[in-house]
PDB file of C-alpha atoms and ligand atoms in Angstrom:
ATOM      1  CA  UNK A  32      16.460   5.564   9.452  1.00 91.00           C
ATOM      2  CA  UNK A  33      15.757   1.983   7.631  1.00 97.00           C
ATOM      3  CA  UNK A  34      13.539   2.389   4.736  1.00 98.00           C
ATOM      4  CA  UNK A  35      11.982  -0.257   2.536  1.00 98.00           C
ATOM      5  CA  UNK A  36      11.346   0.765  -1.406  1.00 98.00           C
ATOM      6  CA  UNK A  37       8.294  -1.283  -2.064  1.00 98.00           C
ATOM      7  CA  UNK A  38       8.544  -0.570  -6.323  1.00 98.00           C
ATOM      8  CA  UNK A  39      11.423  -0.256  -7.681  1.00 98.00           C
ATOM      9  CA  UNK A  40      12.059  -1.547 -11.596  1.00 98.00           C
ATOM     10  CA  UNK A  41      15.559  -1.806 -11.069  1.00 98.00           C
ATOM     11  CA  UNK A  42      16.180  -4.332 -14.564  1.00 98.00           C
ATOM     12  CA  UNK A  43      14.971  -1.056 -16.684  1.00 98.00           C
ATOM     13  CA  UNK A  44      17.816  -1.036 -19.174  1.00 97.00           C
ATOM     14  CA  UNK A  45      19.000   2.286 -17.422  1.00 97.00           C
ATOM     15  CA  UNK A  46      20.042   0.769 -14.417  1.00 97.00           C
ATOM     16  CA  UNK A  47      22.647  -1.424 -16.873  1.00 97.00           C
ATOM     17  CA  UNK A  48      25.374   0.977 -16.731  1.00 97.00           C
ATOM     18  CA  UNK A  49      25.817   1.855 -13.176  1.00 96.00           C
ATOM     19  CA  UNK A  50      23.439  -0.757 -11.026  1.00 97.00           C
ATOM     20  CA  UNK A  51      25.338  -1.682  -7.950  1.00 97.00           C
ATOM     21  CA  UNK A  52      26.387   1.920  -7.640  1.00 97.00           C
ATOM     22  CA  UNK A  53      22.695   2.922  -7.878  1.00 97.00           C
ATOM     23  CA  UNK A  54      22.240   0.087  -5.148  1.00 97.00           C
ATOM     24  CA  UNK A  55      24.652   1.256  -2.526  1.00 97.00           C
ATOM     25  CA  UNK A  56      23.560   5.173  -3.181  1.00 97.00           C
ATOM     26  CA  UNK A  57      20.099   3.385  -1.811  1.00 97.00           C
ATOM     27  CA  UNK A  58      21.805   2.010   0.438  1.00 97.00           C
ATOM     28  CA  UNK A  59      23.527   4.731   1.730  1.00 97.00           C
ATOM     29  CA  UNK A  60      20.409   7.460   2.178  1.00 97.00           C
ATOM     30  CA  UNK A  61      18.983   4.069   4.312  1.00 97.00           C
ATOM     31  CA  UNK A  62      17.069   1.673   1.638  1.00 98.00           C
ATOM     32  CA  UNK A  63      17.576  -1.635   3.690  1.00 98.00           C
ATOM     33  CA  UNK A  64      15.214  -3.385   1.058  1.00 98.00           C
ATOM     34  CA  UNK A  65      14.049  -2.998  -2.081  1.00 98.00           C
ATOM     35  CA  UNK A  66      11.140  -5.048  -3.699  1.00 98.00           C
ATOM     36  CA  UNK A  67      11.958  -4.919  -7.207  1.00 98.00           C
ATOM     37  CA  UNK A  68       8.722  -4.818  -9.455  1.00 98.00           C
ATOM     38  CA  UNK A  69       8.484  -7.546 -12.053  1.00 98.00           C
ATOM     39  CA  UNK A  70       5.832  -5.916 -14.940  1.00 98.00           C
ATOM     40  CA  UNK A  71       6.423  -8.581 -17.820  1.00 98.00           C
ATOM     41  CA  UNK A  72       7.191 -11.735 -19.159  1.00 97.00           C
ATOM     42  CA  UNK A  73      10.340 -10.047 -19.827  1.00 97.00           C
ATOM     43  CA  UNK A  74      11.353  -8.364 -16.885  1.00 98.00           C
ATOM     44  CA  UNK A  75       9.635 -10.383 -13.960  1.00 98.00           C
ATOM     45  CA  UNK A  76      12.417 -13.429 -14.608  1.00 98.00           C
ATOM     46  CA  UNK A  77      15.380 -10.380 -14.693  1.00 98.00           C
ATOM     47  CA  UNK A  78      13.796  -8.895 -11.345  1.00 98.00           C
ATOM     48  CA  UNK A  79      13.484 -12.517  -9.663  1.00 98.00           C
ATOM     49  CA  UNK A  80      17.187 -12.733 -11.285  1.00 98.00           C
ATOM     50  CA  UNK A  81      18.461  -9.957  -9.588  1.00 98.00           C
ATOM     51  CA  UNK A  82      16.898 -10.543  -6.081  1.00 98.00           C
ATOM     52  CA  UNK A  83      18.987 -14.014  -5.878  1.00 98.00           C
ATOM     53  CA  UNK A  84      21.985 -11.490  -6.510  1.00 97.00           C
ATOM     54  CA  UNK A  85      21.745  -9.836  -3.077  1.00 96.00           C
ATOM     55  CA  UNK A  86      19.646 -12.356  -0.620  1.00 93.00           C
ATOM     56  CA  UNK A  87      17.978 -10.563   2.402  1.00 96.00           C
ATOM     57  CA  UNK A  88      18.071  -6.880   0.766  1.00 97.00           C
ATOM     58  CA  UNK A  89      16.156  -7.311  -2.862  1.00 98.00           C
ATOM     59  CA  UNK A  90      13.174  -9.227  -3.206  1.00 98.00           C
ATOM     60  CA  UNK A  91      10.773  -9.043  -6.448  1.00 98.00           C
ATOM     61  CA  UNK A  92       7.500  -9.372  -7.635  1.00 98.00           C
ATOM     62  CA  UNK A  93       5.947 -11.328 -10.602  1.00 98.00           C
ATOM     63  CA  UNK A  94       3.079  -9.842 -12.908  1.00 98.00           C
ATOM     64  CA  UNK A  95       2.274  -8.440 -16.263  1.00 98.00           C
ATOM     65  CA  UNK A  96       1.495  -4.588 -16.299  1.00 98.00           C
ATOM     66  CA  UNK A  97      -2.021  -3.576 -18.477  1.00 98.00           C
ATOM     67  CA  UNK A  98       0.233  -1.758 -20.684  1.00 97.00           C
ATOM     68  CA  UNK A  99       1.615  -5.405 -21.533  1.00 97.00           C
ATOM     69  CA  UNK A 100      -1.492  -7.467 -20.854  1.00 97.00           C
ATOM     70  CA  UNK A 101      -1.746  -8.629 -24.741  1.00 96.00           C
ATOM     71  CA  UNK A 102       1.124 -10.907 -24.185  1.00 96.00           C
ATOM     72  CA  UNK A 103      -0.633 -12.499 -21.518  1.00 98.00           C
ATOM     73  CA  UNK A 104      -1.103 -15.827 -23.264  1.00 98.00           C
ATOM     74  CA  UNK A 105      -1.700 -19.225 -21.304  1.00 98.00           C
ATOM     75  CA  UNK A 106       1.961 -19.546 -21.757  1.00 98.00           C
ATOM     76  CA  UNK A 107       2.698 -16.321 -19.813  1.00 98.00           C
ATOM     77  CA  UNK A 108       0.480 -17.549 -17.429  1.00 98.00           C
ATOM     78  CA  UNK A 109       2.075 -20.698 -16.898  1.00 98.00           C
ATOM     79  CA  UNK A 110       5.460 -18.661 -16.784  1.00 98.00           C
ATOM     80  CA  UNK A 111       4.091 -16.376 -13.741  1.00 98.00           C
ATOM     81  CA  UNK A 112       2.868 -19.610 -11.932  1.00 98.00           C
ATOM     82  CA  UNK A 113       6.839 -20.856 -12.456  1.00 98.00           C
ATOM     83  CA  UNK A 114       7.882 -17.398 -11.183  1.00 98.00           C
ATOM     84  CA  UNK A 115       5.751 -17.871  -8.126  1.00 98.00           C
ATOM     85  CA  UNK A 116       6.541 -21.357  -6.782  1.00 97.00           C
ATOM     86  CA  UNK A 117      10.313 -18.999  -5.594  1.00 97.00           C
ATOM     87  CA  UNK A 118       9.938 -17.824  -2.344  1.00 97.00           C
ATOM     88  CA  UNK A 119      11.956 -14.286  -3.143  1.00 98.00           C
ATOM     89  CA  UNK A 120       9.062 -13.948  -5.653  1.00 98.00           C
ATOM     90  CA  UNK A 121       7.281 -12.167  -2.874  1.00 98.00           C
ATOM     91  CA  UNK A 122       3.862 -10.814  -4.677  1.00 98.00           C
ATOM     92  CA  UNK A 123       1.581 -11.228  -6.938  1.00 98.00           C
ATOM     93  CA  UNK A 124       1.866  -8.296 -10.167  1.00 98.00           C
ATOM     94  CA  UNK A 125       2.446  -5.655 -11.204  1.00 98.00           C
ATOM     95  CA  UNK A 126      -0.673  -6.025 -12.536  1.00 98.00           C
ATOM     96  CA  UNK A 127      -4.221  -3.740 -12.645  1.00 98.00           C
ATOM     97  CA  UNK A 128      -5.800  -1.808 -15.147  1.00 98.00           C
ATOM     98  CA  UNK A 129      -4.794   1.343 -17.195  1.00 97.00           C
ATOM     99  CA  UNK A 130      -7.551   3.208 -19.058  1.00 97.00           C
ATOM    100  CA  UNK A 131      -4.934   6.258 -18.845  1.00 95.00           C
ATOM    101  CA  UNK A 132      -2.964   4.898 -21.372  1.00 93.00           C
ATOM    102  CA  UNK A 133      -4.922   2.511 -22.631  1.00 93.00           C
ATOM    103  CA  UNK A 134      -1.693   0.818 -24.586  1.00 94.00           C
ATOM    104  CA  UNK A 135      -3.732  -2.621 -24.692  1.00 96.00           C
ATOM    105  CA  UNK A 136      -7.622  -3.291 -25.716  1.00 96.00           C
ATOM    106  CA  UNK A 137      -9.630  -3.396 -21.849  1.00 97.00           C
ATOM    107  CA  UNK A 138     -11.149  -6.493 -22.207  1.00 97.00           C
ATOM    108  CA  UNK A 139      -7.241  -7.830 -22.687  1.00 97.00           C
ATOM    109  CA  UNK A 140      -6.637  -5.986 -19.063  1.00 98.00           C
ATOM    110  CA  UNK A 141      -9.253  -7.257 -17.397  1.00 98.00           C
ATOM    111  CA  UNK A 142      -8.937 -10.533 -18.642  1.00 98.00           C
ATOM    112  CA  UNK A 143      -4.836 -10.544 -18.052  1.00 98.00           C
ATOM    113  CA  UNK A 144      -5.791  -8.699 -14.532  1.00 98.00           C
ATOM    114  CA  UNK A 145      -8.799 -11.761 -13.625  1.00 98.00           C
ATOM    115  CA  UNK A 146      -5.867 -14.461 -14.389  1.00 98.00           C
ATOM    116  CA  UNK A 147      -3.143 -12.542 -12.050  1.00 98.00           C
ATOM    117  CA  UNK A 148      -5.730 -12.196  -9.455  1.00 98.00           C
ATOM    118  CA  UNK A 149      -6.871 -16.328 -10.028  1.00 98.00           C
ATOM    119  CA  UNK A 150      -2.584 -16.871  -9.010  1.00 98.00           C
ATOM    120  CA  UNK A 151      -2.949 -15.403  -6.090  1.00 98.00           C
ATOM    121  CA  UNK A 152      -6.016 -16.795  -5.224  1.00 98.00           C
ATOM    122  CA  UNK A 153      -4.150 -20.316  -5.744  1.00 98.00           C
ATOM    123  CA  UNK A 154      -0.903 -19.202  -3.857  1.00 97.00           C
ATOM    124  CA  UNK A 155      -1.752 -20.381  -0.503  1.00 95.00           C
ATOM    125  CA  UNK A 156      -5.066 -22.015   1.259  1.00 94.00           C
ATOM    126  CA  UNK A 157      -5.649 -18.891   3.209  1.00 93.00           C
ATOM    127  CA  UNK A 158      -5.960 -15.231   3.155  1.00 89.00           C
ATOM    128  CA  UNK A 159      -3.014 -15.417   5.686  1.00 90.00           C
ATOM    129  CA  UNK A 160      -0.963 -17.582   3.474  1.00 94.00           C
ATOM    130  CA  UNK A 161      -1.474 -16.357   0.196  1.00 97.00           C
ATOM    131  CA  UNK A 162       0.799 -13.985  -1.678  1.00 98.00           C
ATOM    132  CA  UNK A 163       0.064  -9.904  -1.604  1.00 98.00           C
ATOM    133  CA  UNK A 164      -1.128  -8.250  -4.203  1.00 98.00           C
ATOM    134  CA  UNK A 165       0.875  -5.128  -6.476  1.00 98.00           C
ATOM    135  CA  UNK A 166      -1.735  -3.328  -7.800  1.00 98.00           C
ATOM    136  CA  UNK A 167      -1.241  -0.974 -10.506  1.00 98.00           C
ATOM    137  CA  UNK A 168      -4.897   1.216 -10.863  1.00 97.00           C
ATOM    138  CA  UNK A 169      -4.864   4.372 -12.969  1.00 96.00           C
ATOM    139  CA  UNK A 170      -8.253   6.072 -14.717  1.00 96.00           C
ATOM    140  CA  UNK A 171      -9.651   2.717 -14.246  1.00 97.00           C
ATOM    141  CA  UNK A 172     -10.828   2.800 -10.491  1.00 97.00           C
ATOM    142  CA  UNK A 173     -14.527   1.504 -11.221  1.00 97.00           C
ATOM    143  CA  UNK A 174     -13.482  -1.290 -13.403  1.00 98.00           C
ATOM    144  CA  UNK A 175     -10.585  -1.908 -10.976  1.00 98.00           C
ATOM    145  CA  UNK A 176     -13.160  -1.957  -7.834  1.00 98.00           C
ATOM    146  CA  UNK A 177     -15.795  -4.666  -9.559  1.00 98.00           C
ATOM    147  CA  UNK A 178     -12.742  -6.881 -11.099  1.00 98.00           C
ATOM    148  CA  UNK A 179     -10.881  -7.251  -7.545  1.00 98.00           C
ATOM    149  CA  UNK A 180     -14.926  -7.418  -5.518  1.00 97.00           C
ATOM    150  CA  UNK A 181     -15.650 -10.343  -7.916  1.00 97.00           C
ATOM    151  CA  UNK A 182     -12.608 -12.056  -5.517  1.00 98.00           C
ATOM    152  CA  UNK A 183     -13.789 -11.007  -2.534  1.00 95.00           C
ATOM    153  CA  UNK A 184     -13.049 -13.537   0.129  1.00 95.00           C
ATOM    154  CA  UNK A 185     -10.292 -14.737  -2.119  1.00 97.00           C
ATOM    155  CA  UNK A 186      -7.189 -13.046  -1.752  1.00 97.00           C
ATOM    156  CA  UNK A 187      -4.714 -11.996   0.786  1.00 97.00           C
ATOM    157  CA  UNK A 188      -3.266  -8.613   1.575  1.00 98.00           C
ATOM    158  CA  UNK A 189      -3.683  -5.844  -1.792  1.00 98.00           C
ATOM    159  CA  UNK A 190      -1.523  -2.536  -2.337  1.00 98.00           C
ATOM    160  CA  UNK A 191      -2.664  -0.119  -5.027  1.00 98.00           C
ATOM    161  CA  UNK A 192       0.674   1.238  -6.166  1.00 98.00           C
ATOM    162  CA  UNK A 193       1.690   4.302  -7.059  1.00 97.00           C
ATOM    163  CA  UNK A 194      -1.628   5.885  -5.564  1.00 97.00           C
ATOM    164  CA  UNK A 195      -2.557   9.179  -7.804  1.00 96.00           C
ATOM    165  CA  UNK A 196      -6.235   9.119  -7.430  1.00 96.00           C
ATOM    166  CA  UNK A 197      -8.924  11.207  -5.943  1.00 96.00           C
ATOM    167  CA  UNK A 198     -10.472  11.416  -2.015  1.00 97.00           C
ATOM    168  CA  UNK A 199     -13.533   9.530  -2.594  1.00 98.00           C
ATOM    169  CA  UNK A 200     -11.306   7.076  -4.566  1.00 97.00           C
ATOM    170  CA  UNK A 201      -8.556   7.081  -1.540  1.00 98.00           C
ATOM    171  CA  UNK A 202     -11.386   6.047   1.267  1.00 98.00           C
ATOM    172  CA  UNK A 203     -13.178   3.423  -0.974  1.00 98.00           C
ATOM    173  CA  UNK A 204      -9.731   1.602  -1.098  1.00 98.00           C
ATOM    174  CA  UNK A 205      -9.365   1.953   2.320  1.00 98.00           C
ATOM    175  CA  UNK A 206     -13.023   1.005   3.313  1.00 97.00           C
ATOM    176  CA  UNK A 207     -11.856  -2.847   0.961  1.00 97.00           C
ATOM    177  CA  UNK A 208      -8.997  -2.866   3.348  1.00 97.00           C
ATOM    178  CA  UNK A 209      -6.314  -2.320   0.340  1.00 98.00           C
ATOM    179  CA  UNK A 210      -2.786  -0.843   1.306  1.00 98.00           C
ATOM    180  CA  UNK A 211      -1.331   2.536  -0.669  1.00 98.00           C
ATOM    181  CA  UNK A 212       1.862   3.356  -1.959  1.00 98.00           C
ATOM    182  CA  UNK A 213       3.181   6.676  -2.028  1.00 98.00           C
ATOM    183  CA  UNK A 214       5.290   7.827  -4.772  1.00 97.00           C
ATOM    184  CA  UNK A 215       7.181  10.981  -5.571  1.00 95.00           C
ATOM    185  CA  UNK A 216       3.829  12.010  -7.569  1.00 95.00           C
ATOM    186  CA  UNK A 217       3.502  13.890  -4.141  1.00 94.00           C
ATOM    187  CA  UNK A 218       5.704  16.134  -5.250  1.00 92.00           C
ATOM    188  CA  UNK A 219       4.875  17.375  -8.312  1.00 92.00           C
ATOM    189  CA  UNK A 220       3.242  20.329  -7.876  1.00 89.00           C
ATOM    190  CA  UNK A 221       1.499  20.034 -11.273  1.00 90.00           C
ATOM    191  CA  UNK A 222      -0.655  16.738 -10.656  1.00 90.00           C
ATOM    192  CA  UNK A 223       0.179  15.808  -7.198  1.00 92.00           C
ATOM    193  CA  UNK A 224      -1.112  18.557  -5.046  1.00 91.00           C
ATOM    194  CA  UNK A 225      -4.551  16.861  -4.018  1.00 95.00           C
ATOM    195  CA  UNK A 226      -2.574  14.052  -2.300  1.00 96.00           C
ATOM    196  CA  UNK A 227      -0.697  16.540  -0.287  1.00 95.00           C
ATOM    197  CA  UNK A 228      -4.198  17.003   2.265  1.00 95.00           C
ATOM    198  CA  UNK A 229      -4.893  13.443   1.158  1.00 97.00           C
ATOM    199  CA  UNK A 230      -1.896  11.391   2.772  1.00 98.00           C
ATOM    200  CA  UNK A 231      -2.779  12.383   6.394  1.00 97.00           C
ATOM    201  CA  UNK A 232      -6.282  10.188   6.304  1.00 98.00           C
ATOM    202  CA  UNK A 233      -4.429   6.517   5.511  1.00 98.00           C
ATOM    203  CA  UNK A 234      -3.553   4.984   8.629  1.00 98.00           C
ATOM    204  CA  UNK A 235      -0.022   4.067   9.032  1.00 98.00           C
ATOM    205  CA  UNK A 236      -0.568   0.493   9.513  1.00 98.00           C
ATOM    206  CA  UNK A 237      -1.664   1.334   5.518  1.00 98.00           C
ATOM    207  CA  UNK A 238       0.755   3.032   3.855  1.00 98.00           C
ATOM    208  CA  UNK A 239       4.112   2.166   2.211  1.00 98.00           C
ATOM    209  CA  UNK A 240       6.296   4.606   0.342  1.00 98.00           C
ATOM    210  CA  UNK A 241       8.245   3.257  -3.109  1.00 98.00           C
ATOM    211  CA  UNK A 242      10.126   5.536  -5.959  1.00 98.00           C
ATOM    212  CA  UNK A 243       8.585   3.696  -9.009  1.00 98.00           C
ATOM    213  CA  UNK A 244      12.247   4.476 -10.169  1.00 98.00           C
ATOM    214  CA  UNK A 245      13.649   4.783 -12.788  1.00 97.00           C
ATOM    215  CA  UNK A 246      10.287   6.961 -13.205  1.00 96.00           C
ATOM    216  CA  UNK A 247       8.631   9.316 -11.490  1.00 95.00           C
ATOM    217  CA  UNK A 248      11.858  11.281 -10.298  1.00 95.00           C
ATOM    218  CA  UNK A 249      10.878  13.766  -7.467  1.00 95.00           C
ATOM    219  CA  UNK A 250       9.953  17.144  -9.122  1.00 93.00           C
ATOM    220  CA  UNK A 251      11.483  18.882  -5.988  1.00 92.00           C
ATOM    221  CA  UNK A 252      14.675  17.218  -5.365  1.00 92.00           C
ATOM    222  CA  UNK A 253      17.392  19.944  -5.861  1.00 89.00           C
ATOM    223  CA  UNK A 254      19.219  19.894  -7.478  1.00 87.00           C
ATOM    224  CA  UNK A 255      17.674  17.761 -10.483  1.00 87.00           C
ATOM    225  CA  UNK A 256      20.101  15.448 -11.363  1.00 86.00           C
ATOM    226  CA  UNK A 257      20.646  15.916 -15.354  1.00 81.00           C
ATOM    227  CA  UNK A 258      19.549  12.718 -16.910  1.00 85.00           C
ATOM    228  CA  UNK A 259      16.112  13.112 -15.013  1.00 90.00           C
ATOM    229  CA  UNK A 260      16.387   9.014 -13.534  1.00 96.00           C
ATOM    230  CA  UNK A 261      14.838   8.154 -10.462  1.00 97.00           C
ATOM    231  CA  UNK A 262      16.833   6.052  -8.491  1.00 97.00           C
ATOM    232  CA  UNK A 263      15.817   4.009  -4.517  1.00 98.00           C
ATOM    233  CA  UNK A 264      18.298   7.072  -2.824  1.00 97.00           C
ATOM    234  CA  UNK A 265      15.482   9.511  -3.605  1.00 97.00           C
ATOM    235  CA  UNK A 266      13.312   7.651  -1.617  1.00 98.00           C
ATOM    236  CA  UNK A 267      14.591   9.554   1.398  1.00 97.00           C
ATOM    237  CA  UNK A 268      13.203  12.708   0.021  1.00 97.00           C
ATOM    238  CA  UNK A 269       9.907  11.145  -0.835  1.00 97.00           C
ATOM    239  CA  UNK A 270       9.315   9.863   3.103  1.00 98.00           C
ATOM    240  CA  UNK A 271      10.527  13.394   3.960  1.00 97.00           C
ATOM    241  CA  UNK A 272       8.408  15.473   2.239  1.00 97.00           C
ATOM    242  CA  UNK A 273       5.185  12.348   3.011  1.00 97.00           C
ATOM    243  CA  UNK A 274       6.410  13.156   7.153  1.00 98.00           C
ATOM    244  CA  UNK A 275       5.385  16.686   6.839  1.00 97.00           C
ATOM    245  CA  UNK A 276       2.364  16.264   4.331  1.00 97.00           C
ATOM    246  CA  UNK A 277       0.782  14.075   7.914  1.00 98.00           C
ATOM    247  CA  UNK A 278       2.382  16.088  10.400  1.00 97.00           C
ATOM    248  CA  UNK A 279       4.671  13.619  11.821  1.00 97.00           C
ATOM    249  CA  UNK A 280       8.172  13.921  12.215  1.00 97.00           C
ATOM    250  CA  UNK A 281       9.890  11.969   9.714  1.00 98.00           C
ATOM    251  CA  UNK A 282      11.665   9.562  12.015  1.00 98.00           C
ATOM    252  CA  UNK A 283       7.740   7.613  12.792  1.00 98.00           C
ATOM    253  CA  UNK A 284       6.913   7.791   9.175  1.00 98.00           C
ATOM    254  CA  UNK A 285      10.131   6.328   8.187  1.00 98.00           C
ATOM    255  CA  UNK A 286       9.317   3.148  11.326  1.00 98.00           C
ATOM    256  CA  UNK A 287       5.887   2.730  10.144  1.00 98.00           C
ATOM    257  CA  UNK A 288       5.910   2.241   6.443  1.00 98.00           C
ATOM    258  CA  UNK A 289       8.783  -0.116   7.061  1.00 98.00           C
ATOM    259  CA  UNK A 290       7.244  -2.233   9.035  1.00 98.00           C
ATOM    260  CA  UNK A 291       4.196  -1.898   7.179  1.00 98.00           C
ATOM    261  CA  UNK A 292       5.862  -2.952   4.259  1.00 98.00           C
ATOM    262  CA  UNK A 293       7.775  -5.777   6.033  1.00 98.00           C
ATOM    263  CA  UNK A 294       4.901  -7.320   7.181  1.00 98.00           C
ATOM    264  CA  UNK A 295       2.781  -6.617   4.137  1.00 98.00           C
ATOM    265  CA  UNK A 296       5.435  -8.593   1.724  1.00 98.00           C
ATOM    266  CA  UNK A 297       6.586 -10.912   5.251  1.00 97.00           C
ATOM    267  CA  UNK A 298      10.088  -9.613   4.416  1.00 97.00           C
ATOM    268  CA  UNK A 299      13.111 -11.009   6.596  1.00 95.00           C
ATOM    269  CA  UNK A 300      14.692  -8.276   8.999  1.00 92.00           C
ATOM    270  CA  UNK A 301      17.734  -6.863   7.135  1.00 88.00           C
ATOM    271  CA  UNK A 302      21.264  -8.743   7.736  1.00 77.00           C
ATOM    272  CA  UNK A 303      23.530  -6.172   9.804  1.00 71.00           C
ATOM    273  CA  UNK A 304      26.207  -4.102   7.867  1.00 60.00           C
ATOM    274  CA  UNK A 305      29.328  -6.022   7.495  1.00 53.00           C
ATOM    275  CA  UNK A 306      31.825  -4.824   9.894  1.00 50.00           C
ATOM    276  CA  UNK A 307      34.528  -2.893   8.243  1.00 48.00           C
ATOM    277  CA  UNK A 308      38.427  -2.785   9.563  1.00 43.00           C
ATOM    278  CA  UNK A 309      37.148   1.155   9.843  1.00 46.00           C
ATOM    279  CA  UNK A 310      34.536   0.293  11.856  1.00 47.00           C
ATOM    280  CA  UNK A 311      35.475   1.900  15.170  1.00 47.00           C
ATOM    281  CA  UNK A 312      33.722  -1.053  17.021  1.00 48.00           C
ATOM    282  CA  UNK A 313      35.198  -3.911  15.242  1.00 43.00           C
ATOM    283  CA  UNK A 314      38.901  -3.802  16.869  1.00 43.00           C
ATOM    284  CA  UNK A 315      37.601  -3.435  20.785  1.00 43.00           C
TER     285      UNK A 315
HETATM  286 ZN1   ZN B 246       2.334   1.103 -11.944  1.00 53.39          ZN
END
């Protein structure tokens, strides 16, 4: 099974201790890539930082999160546009609105939202060419729908993240063409239940599966680990638990959203494992 963690913030602070052992865990439970989310002028350097660390297995993306969208000066504009000219910098955001939260004014989201969008728009001369979206939509799906239509025609491929929203919400995404990512929000059995019946209407050529780590740990992985940190290993549980929501087995689910995902973010096909002196292949 080769699975592909679309959003991952892997520079959170705690990742600092213990980050190449919470890499090869991933890699281990069959994370072959990880796209790791860039969310501020802070962190979107770090996760471009990072991705040149391990070439062909992390890539990132570039953006400004609502949450942060007061920072988004001309200058942080100008430091995304930097960001973007790398080609591991492989999409445009996180960025969207929040209205959940609300931890900046909404005319500062929109506004920080319209200039993310106006990047991508300039990334390439085509919608072919031009740099995918990671869109971040909570409480905000109106808004959200009328910022990204006054683009229409504009932009390339689009994923709302972390999808948590209703039915009608769900198939007016799909009807603009927009990818979804699945989180473990599927398994909280709190606030995640609608999506259960939900999942099984996005086509696979659609859907993409991410951990959002370090949040968003799976409520039903047992046993909990202590410190309550999500990490790309649980990822395995997510597509598991996503198989059976659509009644597939979870070996197809696990095919499709990585090559969804590879061609969404036009990812390289992973290099082959090193060859170990173990490696019962290597000495014949
Ligand atoms: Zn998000």
């Amino acid at each position: 099974m080769q699975l592909i963690d679309i959003g991952a913030n892997l520079t959170h602070e705690s990742f600092d201790p213990d980050r190449d052992a919470v890499l090869q865990r991933g890699r281990d439970a069959g994370v072959v890539q990880m796209v790791v989310t860039g969310a501020s002028r802070e962190h979107s350097p770090a996760a471009l930082e990072l991705a040149k660390t391990r070439p062909g297995e992390l890539f990132a993306t570039a953006g400004v999160h609502p949450h942060h969208a007061a920072e988004y000066s001309a200058q942080c504009d100008a430091e995304m546009r930097a960001l973007h000219a790398h080609p591991l910098v492989v999409a445009v955001g996180e960025c969207g609105l929040d209205y959940f939260r609300d931890l900046a004014p909404r005319p500062a989201q929109r506004r920080a939202f319209e200039m993310q969008l106006q990047i991508a728009v300039d990334s390439g001369q085509s919608a072919a060419t031009r740099k995918p979206l990671f869109l971040h939509q909570r409480d905000a799906h109106e808004d959200f729908v009328a910022v990204m239509r006054n683009f229409d025609g504009r932009l390339g491929a689009a994923v709302v993240h972390c999808f948590t929203g209703t039915r009608k919400e769900l198939f007016e995404c799909l009807d603009q063409d927009w990818h979804i990512g699945i989180t473990g929000w599927l398994c909280d059995e709190r606030r995640g239940l609608h999506l259960r019946e939900l999942v099984r209407h996005i086509p696979a050529h659609r859907l993409m599966i991410e951990t959002d780590a370090p949040y968003l740990l799976p409520r039903s992985v047992k046993p909990a680990p202590s410190h309550r940190r999500n990490e790309p290993m649980y990822l395995a549980h997510i597509v598991e638990e996503l198989a059976r929501d659509r009644g597939e087995d979870v070996a197809t689910t696990a095919a499709a959203t990585t090559a969804t995902a590879r061609a969404f973010f036009r990812l390289p096909a992973p290099h082959p494992p090193a060859l170990h002196g173990s490696d019962p292949q290597a000495g014949a």
